[in-house]
XYZ file of C-alpha atoms in Angstrom:
787
model
C -73.165 -73.539 45.552
C -76.334 -71.529 45.478
C -74.823 -68.809 47.157
C -72.299 -68.680 44.637
C -75.748 -68.851 41.966
C -77.262 -66.126 43.568
C -74.020 -63.689 43.412
C -73.570 -64.323 39.944
C -76.741 -63.999 39.256
C -76.753 -60.898 41.340
C -73.561 -59.459 39.824
C -75.237 -60.323 36.177
C -78.283 -57.809 36.893
C -76.289 -55.347 38.524
C -73.936 -55.143 35.393
C -77.110 -55.064 33.356
C -78.309 -51.971 35.440
C -74.868 -50.269 35.572
C -74.681 -51.017 31.673
C -78.258 -49.804 31.182
C -77.020 -46.370 33.359
C -73.744 -46.372 31.437
C -75.431 -46.317 28.243
C -78.234 -43.654 29.464
C -75.386 -41.522 30.603
C -73.880 -41.999 27.564
C -76.834 -41.289 25.137
C -77.592 -38.228 27.583
C -73.954 -36.943 27.074
C -73.880 -37.393 23.528
C -77.390 -35.783 23.086
C -77.344 -32.784 25.331
C -73.541 -32.128 26.536
C -71.750 -32.441 23.216
C -72.397 -29.575 20.663
C -74.935 -29.574 18.209
C -74.115 -31.441 15.387
C -76.765 -30.283 13.046
C -74.789 -26.670 12.855
C -72.361 -28.852 10.687
C -74.880 -28.818 7.718
C -74.568 -25.036 7.266
C -71.042 -24.624 8.585
C -69.530 -21.257 7.614
C -66.203 -22.051 6.634
C -63.262 -19.228 7.096
C -63.319 -18.285 3.135
C -61.764 -14.639 2.053
C -63.378 -12.078 0.699
C -63.220 -11.606 -3.506
C -64.005 -8.429 -5.129
C -65.174 -8.803 -8.920
C -65.349 -6.385 -11.892
C -69.146 -5.800 -13.063
C -68.564 -8.458 -15.510
C -67.087 -10.945 -13.042
C -63.005 -10.646 -13.153
C -61.186 -10.799 -10.112
C -59.655 -7.604 -8.913
C -58.622 -8.918 -4.988
C -58.989 -11.210 -2.455
C -58.643 -10.262 1.321
C -58.170 -12.874 4.224
C -55.459 -14.823 5.918
C -56.724 -18.316 4.500
C -56.752 -19.225 0.874
C -60.101 -21.449 0.895
C -62.183 -21.983 -2.062
C -65.223 -24.425 -0.653
C -66.490 -27.112 -3.267
C -69.520 -29.608 -2.859
C -68.573 -33.243 -2.557
C -70.267 -34.092 -6.275
C -67.222 -31.594 -7.937
C -64.306 -33.501 -5.996
C -62.636 -35.579 -8.277
C -63.119 -39.274 -7.423
C -59.544 -40.259 -7.855
C -58.713 -37.519 -4.860
C -61.172 -39.071 -3.051
C -59.548 -42.716 -3.309
C -56.449 -41.111 -2.692
C -57.264 -39.763 0.657
C -58.981 -42.486 1.756
C -56.325 -45.374 1.025
C -53.863 -43.130 3.234
C -55.925 -41.233 5.576
C -59.005 -44.309 6.066
C -59.566 -47.196 4.282
C -62.420 -48.490 5.972
C -64.185 -44.961 6.091
C -67.588 -46.043 4.171
C -67.792 -49.054 6.545
C -67.026 -47.885 10.078
C -69.519 -45.917 12.334
C -67.362 -43.235 12.564
C -64.621 -44.889 14.721
C -62.353 -47.706 13.938
C -62.286 -49.954 16.637
C -59.339 -51.852 15.336
C -57.084 -48.701 14.637
C -58.143 -47.634 18.218
C -57.390 -51.019 19.384
C -53.698 -50.494 17.661
C -53.222 -47.426 19.254
C -54.005 -48.401 22.975
C -51.454 -51.161 22.360
C -48.885 -48.191 21.264
C -49.686 -46.389 24.385
C -49.577 -49.465 26.916
C -46.031 -50.761 25.051
C -44.311 -47.222 25.304
C -46.146 -45.198 28.046
C -46.817 -42.524 25.435
C -49.603 -40.971 24.172
C -49.226 -41.067 20.351
C -51.411 -39.957 17.352
C -53.619 -42.984 15.840
C -56.502 -44.408 15.265
C -58.151 -41.309 13.977
C -60.643 -41.611 11.368
C -61.690 -39.012 9.294
C -64.825 -38.311 11.262
C -62.807 -38.072 14.271
C -60.620 -35.436 12.638
C -63.653 -33.549 11.656
C -65.142 -33.214 15.484
C -61.608 -32.399 16.206
C -61.328 -29.423 13.800
C -64.658 -27.891 14.247
C -65.250 -29.099 18.082
C -62.028 -29.968 20.029
C -58.647 -27.837 20.800
C -55.273 -29.836 19.798
C -54.226 -30.739 23.386
C -53.845 -34.397 23.502
C -55.785 -35.789 26.437
C -57.669 -38.624 27.082
C -60.707 -36.568 27.951
C -60.189 -35.083 24.534
C -59.714 -38.131 23.164
C -63.031 -39.827 24.410
C -64.796 -36.694 23.632
C -64.057 -36.938 19.958
C -65.031 -40.481 19.887
C -68.248 -39.650 20.906
C -68.659 -36.611 19.045
C -67.671 -38.769 15.912
C -70.244 -41.168 16.780
C -72.753 -38.144 17.012
C -71.770 -37.163 13.945
C -71.754 -40.330 11.945
C -75.199 -40.685 12.987
C -76.484 -37.299 11.875
C -74.535 -36.580 8.452
C -74.255 -38.567 5.511
C -70.544 -39.745 4.502
C -70.277 -37.469 1.856
C -71.163 -34.943 3.833
C -68.353 -35.673 6.383
C -65.906 -36.210 4.104
C -67.194 -32.810 1.968
C -66.124 -30.884 5.505
C -63.232 -32.555 5.737
C -61.519 -31.573 2.341
C -62.438 -28.326 2.794
C -61.599 -27.476 6.333
C -57.978 -29.507 6.290
C -55.083 -27.556 6.757
C -52.524 -28.034 3.635
C -49.757 -25.619 4.127
C -48.412 -22.567 2.480
C -51.980 -20.649 3.694
C -53.906 -23.607 1.828
C -57.303 -24.363 3.598
C -59.253 -27.307 1.351
C -57.906 -29.275 -1.496
C -59.244 -26.593 -4.105
C -57.156 -23.764 -2.762
C -54.257 -26.088 -2.363
C -54.258 -27.478 -5.613
C -54.539 -23.629 -6.968
C -51.185 -22.720 -4.474
C -49.055 -25.727 -5.428
C -50.261 -26.292 -9.099
C -51.897 -23.156 -10.596
C -54.984 -25.168 -11.641
C -58.049 -26.446 -10.501
C -59.087 -29.656 -8.725
C -60.684 -31.369 -11.953
C -57.449 -30.046 -14.145
C -54.977 -32.131 -11.925
C -53.132 -35.348 -12.813
C -53.426 -38.941 -10.345
C -49.401 -38.234 -9.055
C -50.863 -34.624 -8.145
C -53.809 -35.638 -6.243
C -51.483 -37.953 -4.277
C -49.302 -35.341 -3.695
C -52.653 -33.535 -2.098
C -53.825 -36.606 -0.635
C -50.433 -36.948 1.231
C -50.259 -33.785 3.025
C -52.800 -33.445 5.771
C -50.335 -35.897 8.234
C -47.620 -32.886 8.282
C -48.462 -30.123 5.562
C -45.169 -27.935 6.658
C -42.504 -31.036 6.694
C -44.186 -32.720 3.383
C -44.716 -29.269 1.226
C -43.534 -30.283 -2.265
C -42.212 -26.704 -2.495
C -39.777 -26.727 0.426
C -39.071 -30.068 0.664
C -39.790 -32.433 -2.634
C -37.678 -35.603 -1.761
C -39.690 -36.081 1.487
C -42.993 -34.752 -0.584
C -42.288 -37.370 -3.134
C -41.645 -40.180 -0.472
C -45.201 -39.253 1.177
C -46.875 -39.133 -2.880
C -45.389 -42.326 -3.319
C -46.921 -44.116 -0.135
C -49.889 -42.753 -0.942
C -49.761 -44.173 -5.023
C -48.655 -47.468 -3.353
C -51.781 -47.878 -1.198
C -53.985 -47.055 -3.865
C -52.437 -49.903 -6.125
C -52.825 -52.058 -2.789
C -56.610 -51.271 -2.260
C -57.162 -51.683 -6.271
C -57.916 -47.927 -6.625
C -55.528 -47.964 -9.734
C -53.827 -50.414 -11.502
C -50.044 -51.364 -11.741
C -49.320 -49.420 -15.233
C -50.870 -46.270 -13.249
C -48.971 -46.772 -10.405
C -45.710 -46.975 -12.516
C -46.804 -44.309 -14.549
C -47.308 -41.912 -11.686
C -44.415 -42.531 -9.279
C -42.336 -41.678 -12.528
C -43.839 -38.375 -12.796
C -41.584 -35.493 -11.608
C -42.353 -32.862 -8.403
C -44.033 -30.466 -10.417
C -45.288 -28.047 -7.516
C -44.766 -24.459 -7.251
C -45.965 -21.515 -4.926
C -48.503 -19.685 -7.392
C -49.553 -16.495 -6.378
C -53.390 -15.744 -6.389
C -54.050 -14.679 -9.981
C -56.445 -11.637 -10.111
C -57.804 -11.217 -13.720
C -57.934 -7.636 -14.043
C -55.547 -4.968 -12.343
C -56.922 -2.764 -10.507
C -55.795 -2.740 -6.794
C -56.818 0.696 -5.844
C -60.342 -0.214 -6.434
C -59.933 -3.300 -4.387
C -58.867 -1.132 -1.258
C -61.481 1.602 -1.726
C -64.036 -1.193 -1.804
C -62.121 -3.067 1.296
C -62.285 -0.219 3.146
C -65.717 0.605 2.554
C -66.623 -2.986 3.790
C -65.073 -2.429 6.795
C -66.950 0.193 7.448
C -70.369 -1.724 6.814
C -69.481 -5.241 8.296
C -66.238 -5.050 10.369
C -63.595 -7.185 10.704
C -65.772 -10.306 9.568
C -65.739 -9.778 5.985
C -61.851 -11.416 5.428
C -63.654 -14.739 6.854
C -67.143 -14.873 5.790
C -66.864 -15.273 2.005
C -68.285 -12.220 0.494
C -68.164 -11.678 -2.948
C -68.326 -8.207 -3.999
C -69.220 -6.953 -7.266
C -68.085 -3.407 -8.362
C -69.515 -1.253 -10.980
C -65.896 -1.473 -12.893
C -66.032 -2.281 -16.470
C -62.969 -4.686 -16.924
C -62.330 -3.509 -20.452
C -62.406 0.357 -19.549
C -60.176 -0.455 -16.464
C -57.497 -2.211 -18.817
C -58.032 0.789 -21.176
C -57.521 3.330 -18.207
C -54.197 1.157 -16.905
C -52.622 1.181 -20.256
C -53.370 4.959 -20.597
C -52.136 6.316 -17.427
C -49.138 4.305 -17.789
C -47.791 5.035 -21.168
C -48.699 8.944 -21.126
C -46.961 9.145 -17.494
C -43.884 7.690 -18.873
C -44.095 9.693 -22.053
C -44.202 12.824 -20.015
C -41.335 11.482 -17.917
C -39.223 10.648 -21.132
C -39.992 14.035 -22.342
C -37.825 15.342 -19.662
C -34.755 13.500 -19.624
C -33.411 10.391 -18.345
C -31.876 10.708 -14.675
C -29.796 7.798 -14.884
C -29.164 4.263 -13.799
C -30.601 3.044 -10.293
C -27.027 2.147 -9.300
C -24.397 0.228 -10.823
C -22.601 -3.233 -10.310
C -19.257 -2.654 -11.382
C -17.481 -4.607 -14.937
C -19.671 -7.933 -15.726
C -17.959 -11.175 -15.135
C -19.793 -14.698 -15.876
C -18.754 -15.818 -12.639
C -20.973 -13.096 -10.936
C -24.230 -13.071 -13.008
C -26.031 -15.134 -10.900
C -25.095 -12.918 -8.045
C -26.587 -10.326 -10.404
C -29.660 -12.183 -10.769
C -30.560 -12.448 -7.020
C -29.658 -8.970 -6.459
C -32.168 -8.047 -9.656
C -34.997 -10.396 -8.087
C -34.855 -7.906 -4.929
C -35.793 -4.882 -6.686
C -39.747 -4.602 -7.137
C -40.999 -4.689 -10.452
C -43.073 -1.481 -10.654
C -45.946 -1.483 -13.427
C -44.424 -3.545 -15.787
C -40.957 -1.573 -15.658
C -38.523 -4.415 -15.009
C -35.171 -3.958 -13.149
C -32.012 -5.394 -15.405
C -28.470 -4.912 -15.889
C -25.997 -3.574 -18.513
C -23.573 -6.753 -19.465
C -22.482 -5.781 -22.799
C -23.313 -2.802 -25.714
C -22.485 -2.009 -29.125
C -22.339 1.737 -30.779
C -25.928 1.607 -30.740
C -27.804 -1.284 -28.736
C -27.215 -2.710 -25.164
C -27.256 -6.428 -24.081
C -28.960 -6.601 -20.534
C -29.618 -9.298 -18.046
C -33.103 -9.778 -16.562
C -33.937 -11.111 -13.129
C -35.031 -14.488 -14.772
C -31.536 -14.916 -16.362
C -32.439 -14.228 -19.696
C -30.693 -11.783 -21.953
C -32.339 -8.752 -23.919
C -31.527 -6.537 -26.463
C -32.303 -2.745 -26.553
C -32.019 -1.685 -29.912
C -31.416 2.244 -30.422
C -35.249 3.021 -31.257
C -35.572 2.794 -27.475
C -32.502 4.250 -26.092
C -31.734 7.261 -28.537
C -34.867 9.556 -25.886
C -32.538 9.483 -23.637
C -30.998 12.781 -22.936
C -29.453 13.687 -20.041
C -31.377 15.488 -17.442
C -29.304 18.147 -16.392
C -31.860 19.800 -13.885
C -35.761 20.586 -14.226
C -35.414 22.939 -16.894
C -32.649 21.423 -18.842
C -31.489 18.527 -20.848
C -28.000 17.398 -21.903
C -26.830 16.985 -25.756
C -29.090 14.730 -27.963
C -27.253 11.016 -27.701
C -25.638 9.552 -30.463
C -24.405 6.650 -28.806
C -25.425 4.199 -26.462
C -22.185 4.751 -24.153
C -23.437 8.530 -24.029
C -26.497 7.464 -22.058
C -25.252 4.034 -19.926
C -22.359 1.871 -18.875
C -21.488 -1.674 -18.331
C -23.005 -2.845 -14.973
C -25.849 -0.264 -14.935
C -28.860 -1.329 -12.881
C -31.451 0.270 -15.291
C -35.317 -0.212 -16.143
C -36.805 -1.851 -18.921
C -40.376 -2.891 -20.530
C -41.471 -4.265 -23.587
C -43.320 -2.957 -26.247
C -44.879 -4.314 -29.616
C -41.725 -2.981 -31.123
C -39.343 -4.517 -28.672
C -37.110 -3.721 -25.552
C -37.258 0.112 -24.309
C -34.964 1.642 -21.918
C -37.147 3.161 -19.155
C -36.741 4.943 -15.584
C -39.809 5.217 -12.385
C -41.412 8.177 -13.256
C -41.173 10.935 -10.529
C -44.506 12.387 -11.164
C -47.601 10.579 -10.484
C -50.908 10.198 -12.552
C -54.460 9.337 -11.664
C -57.274 8.586 -13.750
C -61.568 7.863 -12.999
C -64.032 7.497 -15.220
C -67.777 7.796 -14.348
C -71.431 6.575 -16.034
C -73.052 9.972 -15.959
C -76.385 8.664 -15.772
C -75.869 6.995 -12.206
C -72.685 7.730 -10.913
C -71.008 4.173 -11.304
C -67.465 4.232 -11.210
C -66.308 2.714 -14.566
C -62.615 2.865 -14.011
C -60.198 3.932 -11.629
C -56.384 4.362 -11.322
C -55.101 6.241 -7.880
C -51.582 6.490 -9.108
C -48.401 4.423 -11.366
C -48.044 1.535 -9.100
C -49.792 0.253 -6.064
C -46.967 -1.665 -4.748
C -44.709 1.950 -4.802
C -47.638 3.948 -3.620
C -50.774 2.841 -1.933
C -52.122 6.460 -1.496
C -55.399 6.723 -3.761
C -55.079 9.846 -5.888
C -58.466 9.923 -7.275
C -60.258 9.576 -4.009
C -57.838 11.173 -1.181
C -55.521 14.047 -3.354
C -57.060 17.207 -2.569
C -55.563 19.381 -5.681
C -56.034 22.787 -7.130
C -58.109 22.070 -10.877
C -57.099 25.076 -12.253
C -59.129 26.368 -15.373
C -60.716 22.731 -15.309
C -62.996 24.502 -12.823
C -64.041 27.391 -15.319
C -67.295 25.577 -16.246
C -68.780 25.737 -12.866
C -68.163 29.362 -12.633
C -69.681 30.188 -16.061
C -72.348 27.935 -15.024
C -73.232 29.911 -12.246
C -73.221 33.154 -14.511
C -75.680 31.453 -17.067
C -77.783 31.161 -13.688
C -77.609 34.615 -13.036
C -78.755 35.717 -16.340
C -75.324 35.918 -18.478
C -75.408 34.673 -22.189
C -72.634 32.785 -23.707
C -72.717 36.449 -25.981
C -72.196 38.512 -23.084
C -69.252 40.672 -23.620
C -66.708 40.726 -20.945
C -63.340 42.802 -21.330
C -60.076 41.058 -21.574
C -57.860 43.571 -19.997
C -55.431 44.073 -17.215
C -56.681 43.650 -13.503
C -55.099 44.580 -10.138
C -56.205 42.921 -6.946
C -55.358 44.389 -3.664
C -54.958 41.914 -0.492
C -55.974 44.099 2.373
C -54.249 42.012 4.591
C -50.465 42.626 3.589
C -51.246 45.759 0.770
C -49.979 43.010 -1.861
C -51.039 43.187 -4.986
C -52.285 40.189 -7.594
C -51.880 41.050 -11.196
C -53.317 38.001 -12.848
C -52.425 37.621 -16.538
C -53.773 35.053 -19.443
C -51.441 32.272 -20.506
C -50.403 33.628 -23.156
C -49.462 37.074 -21.693
C -51.499 39.163 -23.892
C -55.091 40.722 -23.328
C -57.515 40.257 -26.086
C -60.126 43.118 -25.198
C -64.122 42.917 -25.545
C -64.632 38.895 -25.322
C -68.046 37.112 -25.546
C -68.113 34.142 -22.679
C -67.966 31.609 -25.265
C -64.763 32.795 -26.527
C -62.999 33.259 -23.304
C -64.213 29.360 -21.767
C -62.980 28.071 -25.141
C -59.862 29.678 -24.995
C -59.395 29.573 -21.276
C -58.922 33.133 -20.667
C -58.167 34.137 -17.264
C -59.066 37.529 -16.753
C -62.362 37.367 -18.082
C -63.144 34.445 -15.844
C -62.086 36.512 -12.951
C -64.537 39.376 -13.942
C -67.290 37.309 -14.458
C -67.075 35.685 -10.605
C -66.646 39.460 -9.266
C -70.130 40.239 -11.591
C -71.775 37.378 -10.032
C -70.434 37.525 -6.664
C -68.156 35.224 -4.858
C -70.706 34.056 -2.091
C -73.028 33.311 -5.013
C -70.365 31.339 -6.691
C -69.262 29.208 -3.837
C -73.070 28.537 -3.236
C -73.646 27.462 -6.320
C -70.487 25.062 -6.480
C -72.040 22.966 -3.994
C -74.715 21.697 -6.483
C -71.844 19.972 -8.017
C -70.813 18.244 -4.727
C -68.083 20.375 -3.942
C -68.015 21.584 -0.170
C -67.585 25.195 1.253
C -64.491 24.339 3.082
C -63.120 23.461 -0.276
C -63.784 26.790 -2.012
C -61.650 29.938 -1.519
C -63.867 33.186 -0.614
C -61.994 34.955 -3.033
C -61.592 35.846 -7.258
C -59.086 33.235 -7.328
C -61.617 30.721 -7.511
C -62.281 31.428 -10.419
C -58.733 30.291 -11.582
C -59.273 26.804 -9.973
C -57.927 27.482 -6.610
C -60.597 25.287 -4.839
C -58.699 21.978 -3.435
C -60.744 18.882 -4.549
C -60.694 15.374 -5.864
C -60.325 14.142 -9.117
C -63.438 11.824 -8.108
C -65.067 15.254 -7.127
C -63.842 16.938 -10.568
C -66.080 13.727 -12.540
C -69.118 14.211 -10.401
C -69.081 17.745 -11.373
C -68.553 17.210 -15.448
C -71.004 14.377 -15.003
C -73.640 16.932 -14.189
C -73.089 18.361 -17.515
C -72.943 15.235 -19.379
C -76.454 14.187 -18.091
C -78.539 17.475 -18.691
C -77.830 18.686 -15.001
C -78.501 15.803 -12.593
C -76.100 15.175 -9.516
C -74.981 11.677 -9.054
C -73.394 10.278 -6.290
C -70.445 8.382 -7.197
C -70.352 4.794 -6.209
C -67.978 1.535 -6.659
C -70.074 -1.163 -5.168
C -72.900 -3.078 -7.696
C -73.880 -5.604 -4.806
C -72.678 -8.081 -2.397
C -73.068 -11.456 -2.096
C -72.516 -14.076 0.809
C -70.930 -17.453 0.987
C -74.517 -19.228 -0.366
C -74.398 -16.679 -3.050
C -77.366 -14.471 -1.615
C -77.603 -10.976 -2.403
C -77.408 -9.109 0.999
C -76.727 -5.667 -0.591
C -77.651 -4.209 -4.015
C -76.995 -0.764 -4.604
C -79.703 1.660 -5.361
C -78.300 4.708 -6.796
C -80.344 8.103 -8.099
C -80.415 7.954 -11.500
C -80.272 11.052 -13.993
C -83.739 11.498 -15.550
C -82.863 13.470 -18.695
C -86.584 13.342 -20.016
C -88.693 13.980 -16.697
C -90.213 17.249 -16.198
C -88.007 19.628 -14.137
C -90.518 19.728 -11.215
C -90.518 15.982 -10.956
C -89.682 14.916 -7.255
C -88.756 11.182 -7.318
C -86.913 9.500 -4.629
C -85.441 7.098 -7.340
C -83.932 9.869 -9.339
C -81.027 12.025 -8.655
C -81.687 15.653 -7.747
C -81.037 18.475 -10.633
C -78.189 20.645 -10.054
C -78.632 22.835 -12.940
C -81.278 23.519 -15.625
C -81.255 20.883 -18.970
C -80.956 24.585 -20.538
C -77.532 25.610 -18.451
C -76.188 22.080 -19.227
C -76.908 22.231 -22.767
C -75.014 25.390 -23.405
C -72.053 24.298 -21.150
C -71.742 21.435 -23.313
C -72.173 23.334 -26.427
C -69.110 25.299 -25.582
C -66.875 22.520 -24.174
C -67.379 20.776 -27.165
C -65.760 24.026 -29.014
C -63.148 23.532 -26.399
C -62.010 20.241 -28.584
C -63.150 21.709 -31.749
C -61.396 25.159 -31.880
C -59.960 25.750 -28.289
C -57.297 24.420 -25.901
C -58.009 20.688 -26.435
C -57.825 20.653 -30.511
C -55.726 17.956 -30.269
C -58.725 15.386 -29.157
C -59.729 16.150 -32.776
C -57.591 13.760 -34.127
C -60.029 11.349 -32.180
C -62.214 12.168 -34.997
C -65.615 12.609 -32.673
C -68.302 15.178 -32.792
C -70.079 14.266 -29.437
C -67.024 14.965 -26.880
C -66.994 17.903 -24.994
C -63.815 18.420 -22.183
C -61.809 21.382 -20.655
C -57.937 21.722 -19.691
C -56.376 22.581 -16.335
C -53.091 23.749 -15.638
C -52.457 25.324 -11.908
C -50.137 27.903 -10.683
C -46.409 27.209 -11.721
C -47.726 24.101 -13.595
C -47.892 22.322 -10.723
C -51.124 20.247 -11.624
C -52.094 19.388 -15.076
C -56.118 18.171 -15.840
C -58.356 17.192 -18.673
C -61.694 16.643 -17.515
C -64.084 15.653 -20.358
C -67.512 13.506 -21.498
C -69.879 12.485 -23.616
C -73.324 11.772 -22.746
C -72.342 8.092 -21.838
C -68.965 8.538 -20.277
C -66.803 11.027 -18.165
C -63.248 10.878 -17.714
C -60.765 12.985 -15.619
C -56.974 12.839 -16.122
C -54.567 14.484 -13.323
C -51.174 14.709 -13.684
C -48.399 16.399 -11.005
C -45.690 15.498 -8.317
C -46.970 14.410 -4.942
C -44.437 16.884 -3.733
C -45.570 19.988 -5.549
C -43.152 21.588 -8.171
C -43.343 22.359 -11.616
C -44.378 20.153 -14.512
C -42.893 22.603 -17.013
C -45.998 21.646 -18.954
C -49.421 22.647 -19.541
C -52.679 20.064 -18.821
C -53.237 20.438 -22.752
C -49.459 18.241 -23.156
C -49.576 16.252 -19.982
C -52.951 15.143 -19.074
C -55.063 15.320 -22.278
C -53.045 12.900 -24.147
C -53.663 10.429 -21.434
C -57.812 11.777 -21.778
C -57.439 10.957 -25.414
C -55.634 7.588 -25.068
C -58.442 5.932 -22.625
C -61.383 7.435 -24.990
C -60.110 6.302 -28.197
C -60.264 2.912 -26.945
C -63.431 3.127 -24.636
C -65.395 4.892 -27.386
C -63.990 2.535 -30.573
C -67.525 1.356 -32.574
C -69.611 3.204 -30.252
C -72.195 5.701 -32.322
C -71.999 9.283 -31.672
C -74.395 11.483 -29.804
C -75.510 14.755 -31.514
C -76.332 17.545 -28.790
C -80.043 17.533 -28.653
C -81.555 21.083 -27.730
C -83.756 20.753 -24.893
C -86.842 23.002 -24.727
C -86.235 26.383 -23.902
C -82.974 26.720 -25.932
C -83.190 28.318 -29.442
C -80.469 29.337 -31.735
C -79.933 33.019 -33.011
C -77.392 35.201 -35.164
C -75.442 37.791 -33.346
C -72.731 40.018 -34.089
C -69.647 38.647 -32.703
C -68.276 41.643 -31.566
C -71.199 43.051 -29.881
C -72.945 39.898 -28.420
C -76.357 41.860 -29.903
C -78.716 40.216 -31.753
C -77.557 40.832 -35.842
C -79.549 41.264 -38.724
C -80.670 37.970 -40.863
C -78.457 39.353 -43.608
C -75.677 40.570 -41.549
C -72.071 39.065 -43.516
C -70.070 38.547 -40.361
C -73.134 37.497 -38.131
C -72.763 34.227 -36.376
C -75.080 31.477 -34.677
C -75.197 31.439 -30.597
C -77.362 29.475 -27.945
C -79.855 31.508 -25.936
C -81.997 30.290 -23.000
C -85.491 31.941 -24.333
C -85.726 34.361 -21.444
C -82.370 35.916 -22.560
C -82.854 36.212 -26.545
C -81.186 39.622 -27.369
C -82.645 42.519 -29.236
C -80.826 43.940 -32.117
C -79.953 47.080 -30.155
C -80.120 45.241 -26.681
C -77.119 44.411 -24.966
C -76.489 40.679 -23.577
C -75.495 41.650 -20.115
C -77.630 41.078 -17.340
C -76.612 44.424 -15.552
C -75.344 47.965 -15.407
C -72.199 46.466 -13.502
C -71.378 44.616 -16.341
C -71.471 46.980 -18.831
C -68.790 49.272 -16.912
C -66.547 46.345 -16.392
C -66.536 45.652 -20.590
C -65.430 49.238 -21.200
C -62.463 49.507 -19.030
C -58.984 50.252 -21.351
C -56.439 47.462 -21.477
C -54.396 50.074 -20.571
C -55.962 51.417 -17.135
C -55.631 48.174 -15.261
C -58.996 47.528 -12.983
C -58.342 47.650 -9.596
C -60.223 45.198 -6.960
């Protein structure tokens, strides 16, 4: 008996020692071998990149996972109750593991001989999702239990639940309850009803099988189970339960709703961020605020869309996209399905003609609704025979369309209109001339149709819109706006093949001796060529680089004066910003600041700004460098204002502003149409053309200027005018308009002209800086000058 007692006593001590060793071992393992739990306090969940306008409107989101982390105190109590009722009803009582639940899971394992999911608390699921694999092994389950104990010890219950509800996958690319709320219901969490909270709470068990969009019957059964559990646990009363279970399944997939249409801006910024930070931008939760103004972006979108469609319609109707045959009530559902597969391009919807009267058409939309297009929306559609000819003016709907035609339609304030996808393309960009911030950017008609950004990537000939740079170079060389150059025939020999180039003015006329101001106002080609020849091509190429152009873009030939450089619309906007801000070269930029997932600013743009009132000699790292003198910028702006008041852009006078300046541009064979214009607060550049060069059969005045006007009309609404202020060193002098020489005060034909102080003419002194220039002005129009 004593031996037995001693054995039991030894066994007892041995058990205590073993238990102590086991506990010490477990403590060591939990503390030092398991992952550091403290990291969960500052865990970085994978959150997509978001890009916003300057005023906080969402432009785009990039990333595989849709997740919107929210703190515990912003999660609705009803959703928390729904989750606890179905996932872990003793959550706030147990130490991270539910021993009765684990015991039940163990009994099932013994009874069936199979490993099954069961007994997992929310804390254990957090441990698994952050630290463990999905492999179902005993070793992993043990680590899961130990991690849950450690997590429960280190973190508050609220923090653990917050991690769970933000981390968990809920189907349809939605991670976390806030993202799932927007994906399934198109609402934020605090806008949902009880039945919708129950729907979300039921998803973690099987996000795909219980998806309310793809499997509404199973989803409703699971939702009702969650609601019953809430009722059982007294989270809701009988009336709330009965009301909620009667609610229909109202989930639909909701695409991310951007607040502003600026996909070309979004892609531009995404590419820049990828260069700065690499692929981590898609998961680190960056919020990027751009320089884009949402109102101006909307203005640019509308202007480009409306004026490109207007250009396209001026050149006739090319016919339907296809014909589906005679309409039949039995086939309309098939037609709807086919229309759904055709993408909507910039609000141009596909539709099928199902009926018509003499001067109206009834069409079926992809959503099954019927619309009527009145004659006002049809009558424009003269048949396009080819690029040069249109058919007769239609008098009835059947002259234009047939039953079964698949067409494009869009809605205006005056009703529905027939349209078509434009073959031409367009681009528009607006800058803040003070610092180069991009205020609006549209890189093409539709991003879905073409992701190519024509503002930043299309190298195009600017045509006559480049002439102000040549004339600015001439002013820098000592020419004046009163300098007389002969507008007369020119023949240029090509030494490589002995061919001859005979440039002409657009009007196919010669105007004789012409002041530089008039030559630029009316875009005289022959004067521009002579000016470039007089100042020298190498000098002009070097001077143009002050505006941001590269030598490789600038041909070393006289054709440069007519705009045969290869430039982008963004470069043209940057160049015209020099004139708008008084002579400073600013650098265009789109990213204003970047914030990390905690809201901390990790990047802030510090653009070099134009310092209009600074001394010419000031060297300051915070200010943009001078490209041209304030006097030079003033003189060019005074001429470009006259382009609108008296020259090739007189249409813009309808804006009824006196502070606008700009220049039209048309390239050879009318391949490209431009207008670049500004006032002291904003620069805008419009381009219209074909991606594969062909003639527009229109000039910049007709094709591009209306787009710029449409933008400026709304962009400058209620904005005060800015008078042109004379900088120091500029004087106004009466001159003889025929000779450019100074005129007497009582000269009846005299006109006033601005001059830089060193180049004010005397009464008998020519305004030409060189004798060579005088020789050019003396050339007869009957004897073409040969270069």
